[in-house]
Amino acid sequence: MHIMWFTERAYHYLPEEEVLKRRSFFGVPNTFFDAQKGSQLLNQYLDEKIYSDELGFDGVMLNEHHGTPFCMGAVMDVEAAVLARATKRVRIVLLGNPIPTVANPLRLAEELAMIDMISGGRLVPGWVRGAGSEQLANNANPAYNREYFDEAHDLILAAWTRPGPFRWESKHFHFRFVNPWVLPLQKPHPPIWIPGLISPETVKWCAAHKYPYVALATMLKPTLEMWDLYTAEAAVHGYQAGPENFGYLQPIFVHETEEKADELGKNFLFGGGFANFARPEWMFPPGYNSKEATRRLASLYANPNLPGKTLVPQHLHSMNDIAAIKKAVYDNYESSKESLQIITGTPKSVIPKLRKVLEVLRPGIFSFWLDGPSPREDRLTCLKLLGTEVLPAVREIGKELGLADPFQIAPGSRPLAASGRPERVGSPEALAAI
Amino acid sequence: MAETSHKEETFRVGETELRVIKGGQGKPLLVFHGELGFPGWLQWLDVLARKRTIWIPLHPGFGKTPMASWIMNMRDLGAFYARFIREQKLAPVDVIGFSLGGWLAAEMAIANSAQFSKMVLVGATGLRPPSGEIMDMFTRTARGYLNASVIDSRNNPEFAKLFGGEQTPEQFEAWEDARAETARIAWAPYMYTQSMPELLANVAGLPTLILWGKQDPVVPLSAGELYHQKIAGSKLVTFDNCGHMPEVEKPADFIKAIESFLG
Amino acid sequence: MHVMFFTERAYHAVPEDEVFKIRSFFGVPNKFFDAQKGAQLLNEYIDEKIMCDELGFDGLMLNEHHGTPFCMGAVMDVEAAVLARATKRAKIVLLGNPIPTVANPLRLAEELAMIDMISGGRLVPGWVRGAGSEQLANNANPAYNREYFDEAHDLILAAWTRPGPFRWEGKHFHYRFVNPWVLPLQKPHPPIWIPGLISPETVKWCAHHRYPYVALATLLKPTLEMFNMYAKIAGDLGYQAGPENFGYLQPVFCADTEEKAEELGKNFLFGGGFSHFARPEWMFPPGYNSKEATRRLASQAANPNLPGHGLLDHDPENDAELQALKKALYGTYPEWLRQSQMITGTPKTIVPKLRHVLEVLRPGIFSFWLDGPAPLKDRRRCVELLGKEVLPAMHEIGKELGLTDPFQVKPGSRQLSNGKAEPVGRPDLIAESTLGA
C-alpha cells in the first residue's frame, strides 16, 4: 500500500466573510493577499512535506489551483522542484497538472523531466482537466478542454518516449521540432496516476490507459460505483483491476484528545470548505462539460458528492445571511463525520474508522488530507501522530487486506479470470455494514 | 526570346500601397506568388502575356509592398485582395496561385467564388496532406528550401537564372522579408487552414485546374488529390519527374496545361 | 559589487562529433541523451550552486535553453525553485526567462512569485527574447517575437502589481480574469535585470526601463559602446547611468597551476564552444530579427567576433573533414585567451586580469562563467578557489573602484550633473593591453 500525505496550500489569512459573501474562494480579490504571510505559510507547507518524508510516508501529494486563496500551489511544479531536492525517499505525486491550461505542454514535459531527474526518479505525474475556474484564470477555452487534454497528454508522452526530433501537428498543438534534451529518469516514463471527482468519462479513460484512478474524498457509495465502472472497462481491455488501480483521499484530523481533534476537523469547513461553494458560472464554464454531464447537472449546481450540500441561497442581502450560511456550513460537520467523509480523533480512535474505509474501497493508494486554518503546532502534531502511529497501522491493515500498490503490481498486469468476467474490487457489503 | 515588357505599378488598397507587376495585353490574369515572394519574370509569363495582361501583386510585407500589421492569417490576406479586386473592377478574374499563393486563391474562392472566373492551383499549400507533410521551410534557410523544392536544382537553367550564383544582400533581405510575413500568416497550423476540406464545397462551379509535380517534396501530391476530390468538377494534371515548381521544372507542359485550360 | 557564478548546465556526455557533424548543439537528436548521466550531472550543477552560496557569492545566475545538450536548464525555474529552498543567502538571478516562448505568461508570473516567496525574496528575474532556436523548439512564432516579448513583460508586471481581478486584452495575450493568489514577496516587484549579446534594441529598451543590462561575455570594445549607448539614452531620460546599470559575464578558469587552468579553459571549446556554430536557419528564424539586424546579418551568418569564425561553411562531408575541423577549432584556443574571451590562471594571476576588465567596463554586477566538460574535482577546485580567494579580491576592487551594485544604488536614481550624461567605463584603457583588442 502506498500511503501519502496531502494538503491544499491555503492562504488562511483572509476574512472568512469575503469567501462566504461571494459563495466562492475563486474570485476573492487578491488585494487580500499579504505576500509576507503567504511566504511564511508556503514555506511552512514545504516544511510539513519534508517532515512527512522523514516520518516515513511513501508519497507527498500536491495539487494545483489558480487565482484562489484556497491553494497557493498555482504552479505546483515549483513545489515539486523544491521537494525533489529537499526530500530523500518519498514519491512526489502530482494530482494533477491541469494540462489544458498550460498552453505549452512541451515546456511542461521538460519541467517534469527535470523534476524526475533531480529527484532521482521519484516523480509520479498526473493530469487533470482543471476545475472550471482554472480555465477562466488561464483563459483556456473550456469548450476545447477535453480536446486540449487528450492532445496535451499524447504530446507529453511522445516527447518523453519518441526519439527526436519529430514533428507534432494536432488540432490544437503544433510543434515542428520536438527534441527535448531533458528526459525523465524513469523509463519508459514515470508512472501516471489520475485524480478524479466521479466523472465517468475520466474513469473510463483511466481504465483504458491502465492509469490508477485516485478518488478525491468523494462519498463512499458513488466512489464504489466508479470502481465498478473502471473494473468493467478494464475487463473490456482484457485485464482484471486490483487495488493497484485505485486510490483514495481522506480528510483526517488527529490529535492527542478527541476534543482537540474535533476542533481541528472543524477548521476544514473554513470558508464553506472544499468546493462547497461552487458558483456555476465559474465551475462550469461554456463547453467544459460533456452533454451527459450537463444533463446530470441540469437539476443541481453544487457537487452532491462532496462534504456539505448545496446550502447556499442564490442571493445574499445582509450580514445576517452570511451568519446563516456560516451556521449551515458548520452544522453540517457532524453528518460529514458520521459518513466518514471527515475522520477525527486520537490515533487509537481513527484507526478503526480508517479500516472501515479501506475495507469498503480496498485502494492500493491512500492519502491523508489535512486542511483548514489550524495553528502550525496543531498541524505538526496531527502530522506527527499520523506518521508515527496511524501510518504503521494502516500499512499493517493494507498488508492484511492485500492492498497492493502500483509499485508492487503494475496496474493492468492482473489477468482476467478464465470466465472473462471481472471480479469486483471494493466491497458494498462492508459499506452496508457502516 | 525577348522578355515581354512589364513594369511595377502602385495601387492603393485601404492604407496600403500595393505594388503590382503588370505586363502583357488582353484580359487580366491574376498571379499570386508563393511563400518566398515573386521570383522573377519567367518563360511561361512571356507566353501568356501575349494574350493576357498579367497582374502580379506583391503581397504586403514581402518587401516591396509594406507590411500591414493587421494581416495575421490567410483570411485577412484574402479579404485584402477581395477589396483590391473589387476596387479595380477585375472580377470575375482568372487567377493562378503558386504554393502559398494557391492557398490564398483557394481561401478567396471559399469566401466568394464569384470573384474568380477560372482558378489554377499550382502545388498549393492550404490543406493538411492526408499522407506526408508540408516541408517545413522555417527549419531551413531560404536557399536550402528552394534547392530542396525541385527535383534537380543543379541542372535547370530557369532555376539557375532565378536562384543561382552568390546570394546578394538584397536577395537575402527579400527572402527574410518573405519568410517573416509567411510566418505571421502561416506559422501554426503550418501552411494550412484546418477547415479547408469542409469549406472547399463552396468552390463548386468555379472551373478549377490543379497542377502538381508528382514528386513534389514540399506539398505532397496527396494534398493535390484532396483538392481535386473536394472541388467538384476540378481537373488535376500532374507532371512526372517534377517537384514543387512545374513552371520552372516542366515549363512546356506547364504552359500547355494552362493555355488549354484558360483558352 | 554583486558577484555571481554561472554555468550552462551542459550535457557533456554527448558525443562531440555529433555536434561537429551538424555544426550545432541545437538539433542533435536526443537519442544521445542518457537520463542517468543527465540526472547525475544536473544534480552536480545544483550542488555547485549550493556550494557557491556557502562560499559567499552574492548571486547564482541561471539561464535557459530548449532542445540542446548545451544546457539542461530547459525550464530554469525548476532549478530556481530548488535553489530557493536549498540556498540561504545568495540572490537567484534568472538571465533570463524567454517570455515569448512560454505561451502562458500569467503562469510564469505565478511561478516566479512562488519562487520569490519560497526564497524569502531573493529572486532577480530577467527576460530574454530567446535565441532563434528557442522559437523553433517551442514553436513560438518568431515573426511576433518582439511583440510577444513586450506584451508578456507588461502582463507579468501588471499581474504582480495591479490589484485583481482585472482584464488583459492585448494583441497576442487575452485574459479576462487576472487575479493571482501568489504574488512576489519583494515589493512592488523583484528587481529585473536583462542579459544581452549587443543588440542595440535591447540596450535602448533597458535604459528606458532602468533595468541593468548584463553583457554576456561580449568583447570589451563593443560592450563598452553598448554601455555608453545606454548612458546616453539614460541622460536623455534624465538620469545618470552608473555601475549599478551594468553587468558583465566573464569566462574564468581557475586552478592551482597555470597549466591546469589552461587545460580547464580548453574544455570551454567543447563542441565548438559557446554559440560558435550558429546554423542560420536555427539562429535566425523568420521575422526574428528587425530589418536593421537583418541588414547587418546579410553578409554574415555566425558571430564574427569569435575566433575561428568561418572555419567551415558547410557540414563536414566525411570523418576526415570533421576531424580537421575539430583540430582547427581547438587550434584557435590561444586566440580565445588573447582576446580576453576567457581568463585562465591561478588566483594570483587572474585577479590582475579581472581588475583590468573591471577598470574598463566598471560594472556593478559581475559573474564568473565556468563551462566545459572538465572533471568534477577540477570544477569543484575552480569554484572553491574563485569563492575563497578571487571573490574577496573582487569585492575589494569593486569597493576601491566604486562599483556600486543595484542593491546599493537604485538603477536610475543617480542625478545628472549639469543636466548632461557622463560617459561610463574607460575605453582609453582597452588599448593598453592586448585584452579585448
CSV table of C-alpha atoms in Angstrom, one decimal, chain A residues 11 14 25-40 42-44 46-47 50 64-69 71-79 81-82 84-86 97 101-104 106-108 110-112 114-120 136-139 159 162-165 174-187 282, chain C residues 11 14 25-40 42-44 46-47 50 64-69 71-79 81-82 84-86 97 101-104 106-108 110-112 114-121 136-139 159 162-165 174-185 187 282:
chain,number,residue,atom,x,y,z
A,11,TYR,CA,-3.8,31.2,2.3
A,14,LEU,CA,-8.4,36.3,4.8
A,25,PHE,CA,-12.9,31.2,-2.9
A,26,PHE,CA,-12.2,31.8,-6.5
A,27,GLY,CA,-12.7,35.4,-7.3
A,28,VAL,CA,-11.8,36.9,-4.0
A,29,PRO,CA,-9.7,39.9,-5.0
A,30,ASN,CA,-6.0,39.4,-4.4
A,31,THR,CA,-5.8,42.7,-2.6
A,32,PHE,CA,-6.4,40.5,0.5
A,33,PHE,CA,-3.2,38.7,-0.2
A,34,ASP,CA,-0.2,39.6,2.0
A,35,ALA,CA,3.0,38.2,0.5
A,36,GLN,CA,4.8,38.2,3.8
A,37,LYS,CA,2.2,36.0,5.4
A,38,GLY,CA,1.8,33.9,2.2
A,39,SER,CA,5.5,33.4,2.0
A,40,GLN,CA,5.7,32.2,5.6
A,42,LEU,CA,4.1,28.4,1.8
A,43,ASN,CA,7.4,27.6,3.5
A,44,GLN,CA,5.5,26.0,6.4
A,46,LEU,CA,7.0,22.8,2.5
A,47,ASP,CA,8.4,22.1,6.0
A,50,ILE,CA,9.8,17.5,4.2
A,64,GLU,CA,-2.7,22.9,-8.3
A,65,HIS,CA,-5.3,25.8,-8.4
A,66,HIS,CA,-5.0,29.2,-9.9
A,67,GLY,CA,-6.4,32.5,-8.6
A,68,THR,CA,-7.8,31.3,-5.3
A,69,PRO,CA,-6.8,31.6,-1.7
A,71,CYS,CA,-4.5,26.9,-2.8
A,72,MET,CA,-1.2,28.8,-3.2
A,73,GLY,CA,0.1,25.9,-5.4
A,74,ALA,CA,-0.6,27.9,-8.5
A,75,VAL,CA,2.3,26.2,-10.2
A,76,MET,CA,2.8,23.1,-8.1
A,77,ASP,CA,5.8,22.1,-10.1
A,78,VAL,CA,7.7,24.8,-8.3
A,79,GLU,CA,6.9,23.0,-5.0
A,81,ALA,CA,11.1,21.0,-7.7
A,82,VAL,CA,11.8,22.1,-4.2
A,84,ALA,CA,12.8,16.9,-5.5
A,85,ARG,CA,15.9,18.1,-3.7
A,86,ALA,CA,14.7,18.7,-0.2
A,97,ASN,CA,-1.2,19.1,-13.7
A,101,THR,CA,-4.4,25.3,-19.3
A,102,VAL,CA,-0.6,25.4,-19.7
A,103,ALA,CA,-0.7,26.4,-23.4
A,104,ASN,CA,2.8,25.0,-24.0
A,106,LEU,CA,6.2,20.7,-24.3
A,107,ARG,CA,7.6,23.0,-21.7
A,108,LEU,CA,5.6,21.1,-19.1
A,110,GLU,CA,10.6,19.4,-19.9
A,111,GLU,CA,9.7,20.8,-16.5
A,112,LEU,CA,8.6,17.4,-15.2
A,114,MET,CA,13.9,17.9,-14.9
A,115,ILE,CA,12.0,17.2,-11.6
A,116,ASP,CA,12.2,13.5,-12.2
A,117,MET,CA,15.9,13.8,-12.9
A,118,ILE,CA,16.6,15.9,-9.8
A,119,SER,CA,14.5,13.7,-7.5
A,120,GLY,CA,16.3,10.6,-8.7
A,136,LEU,CA,-11.0,31.2,-16.6
A,137,ALA,CA,-7.9,32.0,-14.6
A,138,ASN,CA,-5.7,30.9,-17.5
A,139,ASN,CA,-8.1,31.9,-20.2
A,159,ALA,CA,8.1,13.9,-26.0
A,162,ARG,CA,9.7,9.1,-29.0
A,163,PRO,CA,13.2,9.8,-30.3
A,164,GLY,CA,13.6,13.4,-31.5
A,165,PRO,CA,13.5,15.5,-33.5
A,174,HIS,CA,1.6,22.5,-33.3
A,175,PHE,CA,5.3,21.8,-32.8
A,176,ARG,CA,7.7,21.1,-35.7
A,177,PHE,CA,10.8,20.3,-33.8
A,178,VAL,CA,10.3,18.2,-30.8
A,179,ASN,CA,13.7,17.1,-29.4
A,180,PRO,CA,13.9,17.8,-25.7
A,181,TRP,CA,17.3,17.4,-24.1
A,182,VAL,CA,16.0,16.6,-20.7
A,183,LEU,CA,14.0,13.4,-20.4
A,184,PRO,CA,12.6,11.6,-17.3
A,185,LEU,CA,14.9,9.3,-15.4
A,186,GLN,CA,12.2,6.7,-15.1
A,187,LYS,CA,11.8,4.6,-18.2
A,282,TRP,CA,-17.0,29.6,-12.5
C,11,TYR,CA,25.0,17.5,-21.0
C,14,VAL,CA,27.0,14.0,-25.8
C,25,PHE,CA,24.4,21.8,-30.5
C,26,PHE,CA,20.7,22.5,-31.2
C,27,GLY,CA,19.3,19.8,-33.3
C,28,VAL,CA,21.5,16.9,-32.1
C,29,PRO,CA,18.9,14.1,-31.8
C,30,ASN,CA,18.0,13.4,-28.2
C,31,LYS,CA,18.7,9.6,-28.7
C,32,PHE,CA,22.2,10.6,-27.4
C,33,PHE,CA,20.7,11.7,-24.1
C,34,ASP,CA,21.2,9.2,-21.2
C,35,ALA,CA,18.9,10.3,-18.4
C,36,GLN,CA,21.0,8.5,-15.8
C,37,LYS,CA,24.0,10.6,-16.7
C,38,GLY,CA,21.9,13.7,-17.2
C,39,ALA,CA,20.3,13.4,-13.8
C,40,GLN,CA,23.7,13.0,-12.1
C,42,LEU,CA,22.1,18.2,-13.2
C,43,ASN,CA,22.4,17.4,-9.5
C,44,GLU,CA,26.1,18.1,-9.6
C,46,ILE,CA,22.9,22.1,-8.3
C,47,ASP,CA,25.5,21.0,-5.7
C,50,ILE,CA,24.7,25.4,-3.2
C,64,GLU,CA,17.5,28.6,-20.1
C,65,HIS,CA,17.8,26.8,-23.5
C,66,HIS,CA,15.5,24.2,-25.1
C,67,GLY,CA,16.3,21.2,-27.1
C,68,THR,CA,20.1,21.4,-26.8
C,69,PRO,CA,22.8,19.4,-25.0
C,71,CYS,CA,22.1,23.4,-21.5
C,72,MET,CA,19.8,21.1,-19.5
C,73,GLY,CA,18.1,24.1,-17.9
C,74,ALA,CA,15.2,23.7,-20.3
C,75,VAL,CA,12.9,25.2,-17.6
C,76,MET,CA,15.4,27.0,-15.3
C,77,ASP,CA,12.6,27.9,-12.9
C,78,VAL,CA,12.7,24.3,-11.8
C,79,GLU,CA,16.3,24.8,-10.7
C,81,ALA,CA,12.8,26.6,-7.2
C,82,VAL,CA,15.3,24.0,-5.9
C,84,ALA,CA,15.1,28.9,-3.4
C,85,ARG,CA,14.9,26.4,-0.6
C,86,ALA,CA,18.4,24.8,-0.8
C,97,ASN,CA,13.2,33.7,-18.9
C,101,THR,CA,8.0,31.2,-25.8
C,102,VAL,CA,6.1,30.3,-22.7
C,103,ALA,CA,2.6,30.8,-24.3
C,104,ASN,CA,1.0,31.4,-20.9
C,106,LEU,CA,0.4,34.5,-16.4
C,107,ARG,CA,1.5,31.0,-15.3
C,108,LEU,CA,5.1,32.3,-15.4
C,110,GLU,CA,2.7,32.8,-10.7
C,111,GLU,CA,5.8,30.5,-11.0
C,112,LEU,CA,8.2,33.3,-10.3
C,114,MET,CA,6.2,31.4,-5.7
C,115,ILE,CA,9.9,31.2,-6.1
C,116,ASP,CA,10.3,34.7,-4.7
C,117,MET,CA,8.1,33.7,-1.8
C,118,ILE,CA,9.9,30.4,-1.1
C,119,SER,CA,13.3,32.1,-1.3
C,120,GLY,CA,12.4,34.8,1.1
C,121,GLY,CA,12.6,37.5,-1.5
C,136,LEU,CA,11.6,26.6,-33.1
C,137,ALA,CA,11.8,24.3,-30.0
C,138,ASN,CA,8.7,25.9,-28.6
C,139,ASN,CA,7.0,26.7,-31.9
C,159,ALA,CA,-0.1,40.7,-12.6
C,162,ARG,CA,-2.1,45.7,-10.3
C,163,PRO,CA,-4.9,44.6,-7.9
C,164,GLY,CA,-7.0,41.8,-9.3
C,165,PRO,CA,-9.3,40.8,-10.7
C,174,HIS,CA,-6.0,37.6,-23.7
C,175,TYR,CA,-7.1,37.1,-20.1
C,176,ARG,CA,-10.4,38.2,-18.7
C,177,PHE,CA,-9.8,37.3,-15.1
C,178,VAL,CA,-6.3,38.1,-13.8
C,179,ASN,CA,-6.2,37.7,-10.0
C,180,PRO,CA,-3.2,35.6,-9.0
C,181,TRP,CA,-3.2,34.4,-5.4
C,182,VAL,CA,0.5,34.2,-5.2
C,183,LEU,CA,2.5,37.4,-5.5
C,184,PRO,CA,6.2,38.2,-5.2
C,185,LEU,CA,7.4,38.9,-1.7
C,187,LYS,CA,7.5,45.0,-3.4
C,282,TRP,CA,18.1,27.9,-36.5
